[in-house]
């Protein structure tokens, strides 16, 4: 799970001394807070998405119907179960990603002009480092989020964790330390998601620029949201497998072993398609797309507000380079 959404092209900023700045440099911490806010506000959508991905026998209904079922069966606060572990993991993940990204960029670019290509490469490497370091957190919070759920699938083994630390302890004790890295392979493949999004974003932008001289903020938001939706749809089967592996509480027939290793990725894909057809890999996509688009809208709103606030507080004015 990641909310590092590519933001619209930032205006150049100039202070009273004539020094050039980018809004990326002016408000990164606030934008990270925006991703946490977005996750909190739209957390029930992520709950619905995860339930449909992991619980094969839950019928694929509309998002609001799934949420109503969860509330009816498990209580009003059930859609927010596991919020704290997820927010904690998101903050750690954002820190690792941005710290790695900025450190690598400082070493590689160092006095040279930054380019989109370099940013994509550095972003990819930072994404890989982030996956390898934070996957254990996402494995634990996935299980805590699903603990106490009313599953339709009787093959799912229930958990009984008392908290984050106890979850780590029980997973290492019962499944081995490598179980904390369940889902790493699809997570590494999903690092390409931003590149796919950027490819579609640039393609749509070129098409629009053929018809008009420049793009408005609304144009940028719309093509960004469309590009993100396309990238999400293309990679969603991998996200489904990632969630199942992180949860790791399904039994493998006929040995009745717990599923939770990377060698089962192809098995999961085959089984899912064989039993439910190709659409079985897309259960929960509606909730994911809703979360993605609404998050993008919220982040865009945060961006606009922070731009105005930065101009006021830092004494900057928006200008355009020739």
mmCIF file of C-alpha atoms in Angstrom, residues 20 25 67 73 76 82 101 105 107 116 135 141 156 158-159 182 192 195 202 209 214 220 237 264 273 279 292 305:
data_model
loop_
_atom_site.group_PDB
_atom_site.id
_atom_site.type_symbol
_atom_site.label_atom_id
_atom_site.label_comp_id
_atom_site.label_asym_id
_atom_site.label_seq_id
_atom_site.Cartn_x
_atom_site.Cartn_y
_atom_site.Cartn_z
ATOM 1 C CA UNK A 20 14.429 29.801 -7.307
ATOM 2 C CA UNK A 25 11.151 21.663 -1.476
ATOM 3 C CA UNK A 67 -19.321 -1.808 4.001
ATOM 4 C CA UNK A 73 -22.043 -8.131 11.195
ATOM 5 C CA UNK A 76 -20.024 0.424 13.413
ATOM 6 C CA UNK A 82 -6.479 -1.633 12.185
ATOM 7 C CA UNK A 101 14.878 9.255 -2.584
ATOM 8 C CA UNK A 105 19.164 12.199 -5.591
ATOM 9 C CA UNK A 107 24.461 11.900 -4.400
ATOM 10 C CA UNK A 116 12.358 13.381 -15.117
ATOM 11 C CA UNK A 135 7.143 -5.175 4.147
ATOM 12 C CA UNK A 141 -0.984 -4.472 9.828
ATOM 13 C CA UNK A 156 -8.977 -19.026 6.485
ATOM 14 C CA UNK A 158 -8.163 -16.904 12.363
ATOM 15 C CA UNK A 159 -5.561 -14.897 14.268
ATOM 16 C CA UNK A 182 5.380 -12.484 2.514
ATOM 17 C CA UNK A 192 6.713 -0.048 -11.559
ATOM 18 C CA UNK A 195 6.261 4.517 -14.119
ATOM 19 C CA UNK A 202 2.558 12.130 -20.375
ATOM 20 C CA UNK A 209 -1.542 20.106 -25.592
ATOM 21 C CA UNK A 214 -1.370 25.194 -21.822
ATOM 22 C CA UNK A 220 -3.701 18.415 -14.724
ATOM 23 C CA UNK A 237 -4.092 -8.489 -9.972
ATOM 24 C CA UNK A 264 2.883 -19.641 -4.233
ATOM 25 C CA UNK A 273 -8.540 -17.556 -12.416
ATOM 26 C CA UNK A 279 -12.532 -11.142 -12.920
ATOM 27 C CA UNK A 292 -7.458 6.396 -5.504
ATOM 28 C CA UNK A 305 -4.130 25.308 -0.253
#
